[in-house]
Coordinates of C-alpha atoms in Angstrom, one line a residue:
M15 CA 0.6 -20.3 6.1
L16 CA -1.2 -22.0 2.7
D17 CA -3.7 -24.0 4.4
L18 CA -4.2 -27.8 2.7
Q19 CA -6.5 -26.6 -0.2
E20 CA -4.9 -23.9 -0.6
R21 CA -1.2 -26.0 -1.6
K22 CA -3.9 -27.8 -3.4
K23 CA -4.9 -25.4 -6.2
L24 CA -1.5 -24.1 -7.0
S25 CA -0.9 -27.5 -7.4
R26 CA -2.9 -28.2 -10.0
L27 CA -2.3 -24.3 -11.1
A28 CA 1.4 -25.5 -11.6
E29 CA 1.1 -28.7 -13.7
K30 CA -0.7 -26.2 -16.0
N31 CA 1.3 -23.6 -16.9
E32 CA 4.9 -22.6 -16.7
T33 CA 7.0 -21.1 -13.7
P34 CA 7.6 -18.9 -11.9
F35 CA 3.6 -17.4 -11.7
F36 CA 2.0 -15.3 -9.3
A37 CA -1.5 -16.8 -7.8
L38 CA -3.7 -14.4 -6.4
S39 CA -5.9 -15.3 -3.3
L40 CA -9.8 -13.5 -4.0
E41 CA -10.5 -15.4 -0.7
R42 CA -7.9 -14.0 1.7
L43 CA -8.1 -10.6 0.1
K44 CA -11.7 -10.2 0.6
A45 CA -11.4 -11.9 4.0
N46 CA -8.4 -9.1 4.2
E47 CA -10.6 -6.1 3.1
K48 CA -13.0 -7.2 5.8
K49 CA -10.8 -8.3 9.4
F50 CA -9.8 -4.4 7.8
L51 CA -12.8 -2.7 8.0
K52 CA -14.6 -3.5 10.2
E53 CA -11.7 -3.5 13.4
L54 CA -11.7 0.2 11.1
H55 CA -15.0 1.6 12.1
S56 CA -15.1 0.3 15.3
F57 CA -12.4 2.8 16.7
F58 CA -14.2 5.4 13.6
P59 CA -18.0 5.1 12.4
K60 CA -17.4 7.3 9.7
A61 CA -13.8 6.4 8.3
Q62 CA -13.6 5.5 4.7
A63 CA -10.5 3.8 3.9
C64 CA -9.1 4.5 0.0
Y65 CA -7.1 1.2 -1.5
S66 CA -3.6 2.2 -2.3
V67 CA -3.5 1.8 -5.7
K68 CA 0.4 1.9 -6.4
T69 CA 0.7 -1.4 -3.7
N70 CA -1.7 -3.8 -6.5
P71 CA -2.9 -2.3 -9.3
L72 CA -3.8 -6.4 -10.8
P73 CA -7.4 -5.2 -11.8
Q74 CA -8.6 -8.0 -10.5
V75 CA -7.5 -7.5 -7.4
L76 CA -9.6 -3.6 -7.8
K77 CA -12.5 -5.1 -8.9
A78 CA -13.3 -7.3 -5.7
L79 CA -12.5 -4.5 -3.4
G80 CA -15.7 -2.2 -2.2
T81 CA -13.2 0.8 -0.7
G82 CA -12.5 4.3 -2.0
F83 CA -8.8 4.6 -3.6
E84 CA -6.2 6.9 -3.9
L85 CA -4.0 7.2 -6.9
A86 CA -1.0 9.1 -7.2
S87 CA -1.6 9.0 -11.6
L88 CA -4.1 9.1 -15.0
E89 CA -3.3 4.9 -15.3
E90 CA -4.5 4.3 -11.5
L91 CA -6.9 6.2 -11.9
E92 CA -8.1 5.6 -15.9
A93 CA -7.9 1.8 -14.2
V94 CA -10.7 2.4 -12.0
K95 CA -13.1 5.1 -14.4
S96 CA -15.8 2.7 -14.1
K97 CA -15.9 3.2 -9.7
K98 CA -18.6 6.1 -8.3
V99 CA -16.5 5.2 -5.3
F100 CA -14.7 7.6 -3.4
K101 CA -11.5 9.2 -4.2
V102 CA -8.0 11.3 -3.5
F103 CA -5.4 12.1 -6.2
N104 CA -2.6 12.1 -4.6
G105 CA 1.5 12.4 -5.3
C106 CA 4.1 15.2 -6.5
C107 CA 4.3 15.5 -10.0
K108 CA 1.1 16.5 -11.0
R109 CA 0.6 16.5 -15.0
E110 CA -2.5 18.5 -16.5
K111 CA -3.9 16.0 -18.1
E112 CA -3.7 13.6 -14.7
L113 CA -5.9 17.1 -12.7
K114 CA -8.2 17.2 -15.6
E115 CA -8.9 13.3 -15.2
A116 CA -9.4 13.2 -11.4
L117 CA -11.3 16.8 -11.7
K118 CA -13.6 14.6 -13.9
Q119 CA -13.2 12.5 -11.6
E120 CA -14.2 14.8 -8.3
A121 CA -11.2 12.8 -7.0
I122 CA -9.5 15.3 -4.4
I123 CA -6.5 16.3 -5.6
I124 CA -4.4 16.6 -2.2
M125 CA -1.7 19.4 -3.0
D126 CA 2.0 18.3 -2.2
S127 CA 3.7 22.4 -2.9
F128 CA 2.9 26.0 -4.2
S129 CA 3.5 25.5 -7.4
E130 CA 1.2 22.5 -7.7
L131 CA -1.6 25.1 -6.3
E132 CA -0.3 27.9 -9.0
K133 CA -1.5 25.0 -11.2
L134 CA -4.3 24.1 -9.6
I135 CA -5.1 27.7 -10.3
M136 CA -5.1 28.1 -13.4
L137 CA -6.0 24.8 -14.5
K138 CA -9.4 25.4 -12.6
K139 CA -9.7 28.9 -14.3
K140 CA -9.4 27.3 -17.8
L141 CA -12.1 25.4 -17.2
G142 CA -14.2 27.5 -15.7
L143 CA -14.7 26.8 -12.8
K144 CA -16.6 28.2 -9.9
K145 CA -15.5 26.6 -6.7
L146 CA -12.5 23.8 -6.0
E147 CA -12.6 21.7 -2.6
V148 CA -9.0 20.4 -2.9
G149 CA -6.4 18.3 0.0
V150 CA -2.4 20.2 0.8
R151 CA -0.4 17.2 2.3
L152 CA 1.5 18.2 5.4
N153 CA 5.7 17.1 5.3
V154 CA 6.6 15.0 8.0
E155 CA 10.4 14.1 7.2
S156 CA 10.6 13.2 3.5
K157 CA 10.2 14.7 -0.3
F158 CA 6.2 14.6 0.5
G159 CA 4.0 18.0 1.2
I160 CA 4.0 21.5 2.8
E161 CA 6.2 22.0 6.4
L162 CA 3.8 23.2 9.1
R163 CA 4.8 27.1 9.8
E164 CA 3.7 27.3 5.3
I165 CA 0.9 25.5 5.8
P166 CA -1.7 28.9 7.1
K167 CA 0.0 30.6 4.3
F168 CA -0.3 28.1 2.1
L169 CA -4.5 28.7 3.5
A170 CA -4.8 32.5 2.6
S171 CA -3.5 31.4 -1.0
A172 CA -6.3 28.5 -1.9
E173 CA -8.5 30.6 -0.2
Q174 CA -8.2 33.8 -2.0
Q175 CA -8.3 32.2 -5.2
G176 CA -11.7 30.0 -4.7
L177 CA -9.9 27.0 -3.2
K178 CA -11.1 25.1 -0.7
V179 CA -9.5 23.7 1.7
I180 CA -10.9 20.7 3.4
L181 CA -8.6 17.8 3.7
L182 CA -5.2 17.5 5.0
H183 CA -2.4 14.4 4.4
A184 CA 0.1 12.9 5.7
H185 CA 1.4 10.1 5.9
P186 CA 4.5 8.3 8.3
G187 CA 5.8 5.7 5.7
A188 CA 6.3 1.8 5.5
G189 CA 6.2 -0.6 8.6
K190 CA 6.6 2.4 11.6
S191 CA 6.9 0.5 15.2
L192 CA 3.5 1.7 17.3
Q193 CA 6.1 4.4 19.4
E194 CA 6.9 6.1 15.5
Y195 CA 3.7 6.3 14.7
R196 CA 3.0 7.4 18.0
Q197 CA 5.5 10.2 16.6
F198 CA 4.8 10.6 14.3
L199 CA 0.9 11.7 15.4
Q200 CA 2.5 14.1 17.2
K201 CA 3.2 16.4 13.9
V202 CA 0.4 15.8 12.9
K203 CA -1.7 17.3 15.2
K204 CA 0.0 20.5 16.1
A205 CA -1.9 20.8 12.0
L206 CA -5.3 19.9 13.8
P207 CA -5.8 23.8 14.8
L208 CA -4.2 26.1 12.0
H209 CA -7.9 24.4 10.4
S210 CA -11.0 23.4 10.5
W211 CA -10.4 20.2 8.4
K212 CA -13.8 17.7 7.5
F213 CA -11.0 15.4 5.6
V214 CA -7.6 14.0 8.2
D215 CA -5.8 11.5 5.4
L216 CA -2.9 9.7 8.4
G217 CA -2.2 7.8 4.4
S218 CA -1.0 3.8 5.7
G219 CA 1.6 2.4 6.6
F220 CA 0.7 -0.9 8.2
P221 CA 2.3 -4.0 8.2
S222 CA 0.8 -6.6 6.8
F223 CA -1.6 -8.8 9.5
A224 CA 1.2 -11.5 9.3
R225 CA 3.6 -9.0 9.9
L226 CA 1.5 -8.1 12.6
A227 CA 1.4 -10.6 14.3
E228 CA 4.7 -11.8 13.9
Q229 CA 5.4 -8.3 15.9
N230 CA 2.9 -9.2 18.7
V231 CA 0.9 -5.9 17.8
S232 CA -2.5 -5.1 17.0
L233 CA -3.7 -2.8 13.5
Q234 CA -6.6 -1.7 17.5
Q235 CA -3.4 -0.5 18.7
Y236 CA -2.8 1.9 16.2
F237 CA -5.9 2.9 15.5
Q238 CA -6.0 3.4 19.5
L239 CA -3.3 6.2 19.1
V240 CA -5.2 8.0 16.4
K241 CA -8.5 8.4 19.0
E242 CA -5.2 9.4 21.6
E243 CA -3.5 11.8 20.5
L244 CA -5.7 13.2 17.3
G245 CA -9.6 12.0 18.0
T246 CA -9.8 14.5 21.5
T247 CA -7.6 17.3 19.8
L248 CA -10.2 17.2 17.7
L249 CA -13.4 16.7 19.2
A250 CA -11.8 19.8 22.0
E251 CA -11.2 22.4 18.7
H252 CA -14.6 21.5 17.7
E253 CA -16.7 21.7 20.7
S254 CA -14.4 25.0 21.0
K255 CA -16.7 26.3 18.3
G256 CA -19.5 25.0 18.4
K257 CA -20.1 22.7 17.0
E258 CA -20.5 19.4 16.6
L259 CA -17.5 16.7 15.7
G260 CA -17.6 16.7 12.2
T261 CA -14.0 15.4 10.7
T262 CA -13.5 12.7 9.7
F263 CA -10.7 10.4 9.5
I264 CA -9.2 8.4 5.5
F265 CA -6.7 6.0 5.9
E266 CA -5.0 4.3 3.2
P267 CA -4.3 0.8 3.6
G268 CA -2.6 -1.9 0.7
R269 CA -0.1 -4.1 2.3
I270 CA -2.3 -5.3 5.1
L271 CA -5.2 -6.1 2.1
V272 CA -3.1 -7.8 -0.3
A273 CA 0.9 -8.9 0.6
D274 CA -0.4 -12.8 1.6
A275 CA -2.8 -12.9 -0.4
M276 CA -1.2 -13.5 -3.3
F277 CA 2.1 -16.1 -4.1
L278 CA 4.9 -15.9 -6.3
V279 CA 5.2 -20.3 -7.0
C280 CA 8.3 -20.5 -8.7
K281 CA 11.6 -24.2 -9.3
L282 CA 14.3 -25.1 -8.0
H283 CA 16.6 -26.4 -10.8
C284 CA 20.3 -26.4 -9.2
L285 CA 21.5 -27.1 -6.1
K286 CA 24.9 -27.0 -5.5
E287 CA 27.6 -26.4 -3.0
L288 CA 30.3 -23.5 -2.5
N289 CA 32.4 -22.5 0.0
N290 CA 31.4 -25.5 2.4
E291 CA 27.0 -24.0 1.1
K292 CA 24.1 -25.6 0.3
I293 CA 22.8 -22.7 -2.9
A294 CA 19.5 -23.4 -4.5
I295 CA 19.2 -21.4 -7.9
L296 CA 15.7 -21.0 -8.3
D297 CA 13.7 -19.4 -11.7
A298 CA 12.6 -16.2 -9.5
G299 CA 15.1 -13.7 -8.5
I300 CA 15.2 -10.3 -7.6
N301 CA 13.9 -9.8 -11.2
V302 CA 10.9 -10.8 -8.6
L303 CA 11.4 -9.9 -5.4
Q304 CA 12.5 -6.8 -5.0
R305 CA 14.2 -5.5 -1.1
I306 CA 12.8 -2.5 -2.1
V307 CA 9.4 -3.7 -2.0
L308 CA 10.1 -4.1 2.1
E309 CA 8.6 -7.3 3.3
N310 CA 9.3 -10.4 4.7
F311 CA 8.9 -13.1 2.0
Q312 CA 8.4 -17.1 3.4
F313 CA 10.0 -19.0 1.6
T314 CA 8.1 -22.4 1.6
P315 CA 8.0 -26.1 -0.2
L316 CA 5.2 -26.4 -2.0
I317 CA 5.3 -30.3 -0.9
E318 CA 7.3 -31.6 2.0
S319 CA 10.1 -33.4 1.2
N320 CA 10.6 -36.0 4.4
G321 CA 13.8 -36.7 5.1
A322 CA 16.9 -34.7 7.2
K323 CA 16.6 -30.5 7.3
S324 CA 18.9 -28.1 5.7
V325 CA 19.6 -24.3 6.3
V326 CA 19.9 -24.0 2.3
R327 CA 20.5 -20.1 0.6
L328 CA 18.1 -19.6 -2.2
A329 CA 19.3 -17.2 -4.9
G330 CA 17.4 -15.9 -8.4
P331 CA 18.4 -16.9 -11.8
L332 CA 19.8 -13.9 -13.5
L333 CA 23.9 -12.5 -14.2
F334 CA 23.5 -10.3 -11.5
G335 CA 25.8 -10.9 -8.2
N336 CA 23.4 -10.4 -5.5
D337 CA 20.9 -11.9 -6.6
W338 CA 20.0 -13.7 -3.3
L339 CA 16.8 -13.8 -2.1
G340 CA 16.8 -15.3 1.7
T341 CA 17.3 -19.3 2.9
T342 CA 15.4 -22.2 3.7
N343 CA 15.4 -24.7 6.3
S344 CA 13.9 -27.8 4.6
N345 CA 15.2 -31.1 2.5
L346 CA 15.6 -29.6 -0.6
Q347 CA 15.4 -31.4 -4.2
E348 CA 16.1 -30.4 -8.0
K349 CA 12.4 -30.1 -9.9
D350 CA 11.0 -28.9 -6.5
L351 CA 7.9 -26.3 -5.9
I352 CA 9.0 -23.9 -3.6
V353 CA 5.9 -20.9 -2.8
V354 CA 7.0 -17.3 -2.1
E355 CA 4.7 -15.8 0.5
N356 CA 3.1 -12.5 1.5
V357 CA 4.1 -11.4 -2.8
G358 CA 0.9 -9.4 -3.0
A359 CA 2.8 -5.7 -2.2
Y360 CA 4.2 -4.2 -5.1
C361 CA 5.9 -7.0 -6.4
H362 CA 3.9 -7.2 -8.9
S363 CA 4.0 -3.8 -10.2
L364 CA 7.9 -3.4 -9.7
A365 CA 8.9 -7.0 -11.2
W366 CA 11.6 -6.0 -14.1
G367 CA 11.3 -7.4 -17.5
V368 CA 15.8 -8.3 -17.6
S369 CA 16.4 -11.4 -19.5
Y370 CA 13.1 -13.0 -17.7
K371 CA 9.7 -11.8 -18.6
K372 CA 7.2 -10.7 -15.9
P373 CA 5.7 -13.9 -14.4
E374 CA 2.3 -14.8 -15.0
V375 CA -0.9 -14.3 -12.6
F376 CA -3.0 -16.6 -11.6
L377 CA -6.3 -17.3 -9.4
V378 CA -6.4 -19.7 -6.8

């Protein structure tokens, strides 16, 4: 929810700039990062957080964060080139120039297929590298990774060519419930005895803190599941081999850090009534607020008006029949400013250039 100071700051920005525009709150971003790391390290003191750059690659975001990075393209690698932090390079379509840059930045390359393994082996020989530490992605019902039954073969092939596999990666997908997350962890658990893993990277997929609160669920409950499902298994594996627990968990927070750290400010340009339904036309639509983002957008008048409230259906400016955004229960008037909350994850990255340019970003 917007607080009074944020409303004042957004109002000042709206006085000086055309709508629609994004407003990034570094204060919220840093608070989310601090909260995430505190809760993570209360369960796993050695755990590494690698921000998912694709979620929001704005330079202001990358500069503000003190985490490592999960990267998926040359553009993302270039964006964090100057930051000497822990990095993993992920994805299922890695080009040679991307692999070279990842190696230059000492990122752990996560192999997604046997084809990628062969390409990396060839590149290793081409560059004259004797040893190389890499990761492998486990398939868990998606297009990504290698099937569980193929992991031993992959490990053997990699080791024969001087590649040391140190990391197991898997990702649950976005917005999983606690029960779904437990099922995901149980699949990962089956791969733990196959190798001595230095790192187990579980991706993220955590909802935003705001969405967790709505669902009456906490981040600690997710970490508790990791401890229950994987922690005891890893401890048993290491104890059976006479070693201390040496596996480090990696998480790739994205949405949970940035979703509520950015706002979209737009303007209501037209009120109309169709088929006994009130409709408000805004100057931002599905070109900015796409459904693929999988976020629960909140639409709030920047300045609340007195008077009777009513349900209004919100639509964007595009010449597309499906340019519907949601509803709000408010007393709306033309020229009102509307703030859309929870737009920090993917909205700016995925914004189209259809009919209108991508909204500018300002700090708030």
